[in-house]
PDB file of C-alpha atoms in Angstrom:
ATOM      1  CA  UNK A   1      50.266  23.138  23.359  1.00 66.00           C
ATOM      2  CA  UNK A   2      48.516  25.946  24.519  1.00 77.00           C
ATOM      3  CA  UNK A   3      46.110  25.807  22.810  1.00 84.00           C
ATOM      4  CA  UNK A   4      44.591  22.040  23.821  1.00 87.00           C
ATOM      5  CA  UNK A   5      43.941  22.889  27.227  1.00 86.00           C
ATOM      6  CA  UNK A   6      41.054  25.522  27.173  1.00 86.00           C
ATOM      7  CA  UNK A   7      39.596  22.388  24.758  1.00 85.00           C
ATOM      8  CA  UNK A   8      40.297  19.631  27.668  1.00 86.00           C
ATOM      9  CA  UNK A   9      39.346  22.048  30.522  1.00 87.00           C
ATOM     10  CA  UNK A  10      35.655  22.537  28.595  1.00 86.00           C
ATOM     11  CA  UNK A  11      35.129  18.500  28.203  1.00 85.00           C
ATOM     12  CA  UNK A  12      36.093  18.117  31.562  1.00 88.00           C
ATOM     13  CA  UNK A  13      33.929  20.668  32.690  1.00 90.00           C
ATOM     14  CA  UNK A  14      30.868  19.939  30.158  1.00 90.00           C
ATOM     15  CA  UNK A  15      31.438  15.907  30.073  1.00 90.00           C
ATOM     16  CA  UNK A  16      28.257  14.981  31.188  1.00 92.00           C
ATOM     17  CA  UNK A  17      26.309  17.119  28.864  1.00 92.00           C
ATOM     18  CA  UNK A  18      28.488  16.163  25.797  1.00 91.00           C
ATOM     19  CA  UNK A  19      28.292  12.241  26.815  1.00 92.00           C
ATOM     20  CA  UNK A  20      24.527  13.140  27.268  1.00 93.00           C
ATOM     21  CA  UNK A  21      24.138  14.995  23.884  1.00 92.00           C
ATOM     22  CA  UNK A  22      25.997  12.266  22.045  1.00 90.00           C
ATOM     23  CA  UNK A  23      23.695   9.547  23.634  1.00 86.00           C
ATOM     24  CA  UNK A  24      20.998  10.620  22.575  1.00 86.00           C
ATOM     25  CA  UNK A  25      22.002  11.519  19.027  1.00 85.00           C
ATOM     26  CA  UNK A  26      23.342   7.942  18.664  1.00 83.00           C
ATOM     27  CA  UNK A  27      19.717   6.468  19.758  1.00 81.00           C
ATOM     28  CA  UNK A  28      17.731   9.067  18.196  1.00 82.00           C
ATOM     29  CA  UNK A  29      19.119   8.987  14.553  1.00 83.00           C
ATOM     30  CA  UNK A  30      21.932   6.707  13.952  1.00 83.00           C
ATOM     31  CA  UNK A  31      20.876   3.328  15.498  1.00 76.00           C
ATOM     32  CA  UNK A  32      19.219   0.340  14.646  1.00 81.00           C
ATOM     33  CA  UNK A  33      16.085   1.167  16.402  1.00 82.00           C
ATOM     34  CA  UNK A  34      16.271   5.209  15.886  1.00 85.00           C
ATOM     35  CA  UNK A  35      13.214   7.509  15.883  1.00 85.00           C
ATOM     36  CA  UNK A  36      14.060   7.413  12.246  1.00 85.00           C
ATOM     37  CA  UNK A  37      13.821   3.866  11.919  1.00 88.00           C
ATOM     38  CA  UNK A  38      10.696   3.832  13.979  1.00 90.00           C
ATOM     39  CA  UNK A  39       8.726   6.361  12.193  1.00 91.00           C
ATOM     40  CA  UNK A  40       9.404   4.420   8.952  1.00 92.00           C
ATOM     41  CA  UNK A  41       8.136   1.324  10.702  1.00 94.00           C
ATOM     42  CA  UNK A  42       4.931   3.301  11.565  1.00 96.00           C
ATOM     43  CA  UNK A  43       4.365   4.176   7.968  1.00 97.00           C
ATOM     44  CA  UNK A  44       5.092   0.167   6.958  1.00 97.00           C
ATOM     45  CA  UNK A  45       2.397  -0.557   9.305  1.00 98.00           C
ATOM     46  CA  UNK A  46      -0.285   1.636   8.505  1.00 98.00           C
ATOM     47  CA  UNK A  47       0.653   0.675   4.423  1.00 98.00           C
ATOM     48  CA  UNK A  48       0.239  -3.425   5.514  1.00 98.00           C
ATOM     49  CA  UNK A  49      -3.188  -2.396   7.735  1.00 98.00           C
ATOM     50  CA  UNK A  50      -4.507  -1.052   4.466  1.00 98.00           C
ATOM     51  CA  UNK A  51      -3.714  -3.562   2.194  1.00 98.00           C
ATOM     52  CA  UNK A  52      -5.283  -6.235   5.101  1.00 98.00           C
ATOM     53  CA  UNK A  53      -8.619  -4.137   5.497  1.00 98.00           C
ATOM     54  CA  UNK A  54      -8.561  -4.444   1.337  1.00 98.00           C
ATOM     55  CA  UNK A  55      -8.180  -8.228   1.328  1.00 98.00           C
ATOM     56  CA  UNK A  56     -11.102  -8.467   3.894  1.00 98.00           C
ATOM     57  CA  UNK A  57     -13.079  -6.680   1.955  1.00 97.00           C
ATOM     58  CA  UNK A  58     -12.749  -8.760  -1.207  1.00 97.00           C
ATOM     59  CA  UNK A  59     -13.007 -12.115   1.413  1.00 98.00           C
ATOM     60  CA  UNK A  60     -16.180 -10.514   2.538  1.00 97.00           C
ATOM     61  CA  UNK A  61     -17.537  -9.997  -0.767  1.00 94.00           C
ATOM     62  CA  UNK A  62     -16.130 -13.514  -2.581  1.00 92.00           C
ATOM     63  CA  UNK A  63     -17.846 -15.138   0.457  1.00 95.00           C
ATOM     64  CA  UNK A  64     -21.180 -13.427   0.081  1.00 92.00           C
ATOM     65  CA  UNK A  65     -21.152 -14.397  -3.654  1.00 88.00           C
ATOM     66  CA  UNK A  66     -20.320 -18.217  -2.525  1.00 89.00           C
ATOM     67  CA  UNK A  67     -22.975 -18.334  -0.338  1.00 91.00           C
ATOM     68  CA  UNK A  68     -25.403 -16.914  -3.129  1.00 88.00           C
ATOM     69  CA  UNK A  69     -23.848 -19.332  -5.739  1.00 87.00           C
ATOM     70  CA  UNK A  70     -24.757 -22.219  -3.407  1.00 89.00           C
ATOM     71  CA  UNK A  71     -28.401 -21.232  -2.370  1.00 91.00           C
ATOM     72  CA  UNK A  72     -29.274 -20.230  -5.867  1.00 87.00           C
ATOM     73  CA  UNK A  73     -28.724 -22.388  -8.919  1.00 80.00           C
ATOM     74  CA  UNK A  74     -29.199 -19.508 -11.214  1.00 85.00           C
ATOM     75  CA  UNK A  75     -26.330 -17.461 -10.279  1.00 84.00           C
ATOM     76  CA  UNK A  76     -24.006 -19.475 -11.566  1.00 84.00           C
ATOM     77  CA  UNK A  77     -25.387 -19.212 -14.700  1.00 82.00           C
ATOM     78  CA  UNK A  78     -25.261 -15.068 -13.969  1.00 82.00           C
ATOM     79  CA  UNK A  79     -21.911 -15.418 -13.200  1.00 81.00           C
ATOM     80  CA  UNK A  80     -20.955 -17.182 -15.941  1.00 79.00           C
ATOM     81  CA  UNK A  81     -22.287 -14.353 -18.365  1.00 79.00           C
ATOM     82  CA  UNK A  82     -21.251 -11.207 -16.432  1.00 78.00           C
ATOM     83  CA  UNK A  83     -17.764 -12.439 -16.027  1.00 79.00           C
ATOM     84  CA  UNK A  84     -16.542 -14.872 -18.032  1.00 78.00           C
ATOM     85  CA  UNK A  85     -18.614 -14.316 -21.458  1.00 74.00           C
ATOM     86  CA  UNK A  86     -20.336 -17.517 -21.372  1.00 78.00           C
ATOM     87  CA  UNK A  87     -23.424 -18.281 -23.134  1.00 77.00           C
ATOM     88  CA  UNK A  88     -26.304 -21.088 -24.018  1.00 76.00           C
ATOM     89  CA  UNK A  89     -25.801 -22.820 -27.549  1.00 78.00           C
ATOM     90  CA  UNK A  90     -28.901 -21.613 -29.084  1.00 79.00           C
ATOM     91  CA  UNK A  91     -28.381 -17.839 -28.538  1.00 76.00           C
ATOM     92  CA  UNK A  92     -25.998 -15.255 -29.761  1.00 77.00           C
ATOM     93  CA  UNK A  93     -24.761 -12.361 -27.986  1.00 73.00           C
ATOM     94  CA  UNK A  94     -23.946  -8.854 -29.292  1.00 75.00           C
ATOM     95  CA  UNK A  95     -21.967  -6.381 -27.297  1.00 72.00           C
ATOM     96  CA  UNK A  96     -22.728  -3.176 -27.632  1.00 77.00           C
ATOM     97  CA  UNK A  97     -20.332  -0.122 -26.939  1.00 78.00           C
ATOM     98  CA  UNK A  98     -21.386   3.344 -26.549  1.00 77.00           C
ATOM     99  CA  UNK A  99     -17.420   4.702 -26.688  1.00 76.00           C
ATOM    100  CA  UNK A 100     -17.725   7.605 -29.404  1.00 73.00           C
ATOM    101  CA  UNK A 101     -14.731   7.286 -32.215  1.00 67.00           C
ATOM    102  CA  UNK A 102     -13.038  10.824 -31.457  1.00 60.00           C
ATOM    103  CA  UNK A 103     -11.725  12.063 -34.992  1.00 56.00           C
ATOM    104  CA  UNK A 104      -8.197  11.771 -35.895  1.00 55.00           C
ATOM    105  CA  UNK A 105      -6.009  14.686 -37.787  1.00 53.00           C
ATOM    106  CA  UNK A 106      -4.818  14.056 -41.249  1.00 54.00           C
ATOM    107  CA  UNK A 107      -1.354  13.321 -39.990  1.00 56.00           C
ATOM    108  CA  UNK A 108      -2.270  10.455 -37.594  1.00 53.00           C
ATOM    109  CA  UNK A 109      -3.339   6.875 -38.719  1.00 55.00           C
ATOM    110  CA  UNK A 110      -5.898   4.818 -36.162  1.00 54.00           C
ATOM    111  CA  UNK A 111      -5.622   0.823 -36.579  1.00 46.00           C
TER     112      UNK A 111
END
């Protein structure tokens, strides 16, 4: 019994500072809206900003192509080749690749 009453005369004497310490351990790191919590949010932010600035970029570009594809009747036909392979019915098209075959070892097979 002797020994719990050095223990309750220090929290009585130190209460505030425990109740103080404890307070702000509770909102720094274990609550809902912690500094924890808050720097993650940060980080979620900035990540969402980036992926934003990336989908104006390709808005910027698809509407500069949209506006070329309706002042110039030729670039659809551009288009249509780049991208999607397209071409007239009296002409053929050969693609031409300029990847180098790197050789093989006797105990590998290529398909």
């Amino acid at each position: 019994m002797s020994r719990i009453y050095p223990i309750l005369y220090f929290i009585g004497r130190k209460k505030y500072l425990i109740v103080s310490v404890l307070g702000v351990v509770i909102i720094g790191f274990v609550g809902e809206n912690s500094i924890l919590k808050h720097v993650q949010n940060r980080m979620l932010v900035r990540e969402m900003q980036a992926e934003i600035d990336a989908y104006n970029m390709q808005y910027e570009q698809d509407e500069h192509t949209l506006k070329e594809l309706q002042r110039n009747p030729k670039a659809i036909t551009k288009i249509a080749r780049e991208r999607y392979f397209m071409k007239a019915e009296d002409e053929d098209i050969f693609v031409l690749s300029d990847d180098r075959k790197t050789e093989t070892s006797g105990n590998e097979t290529t398909e």
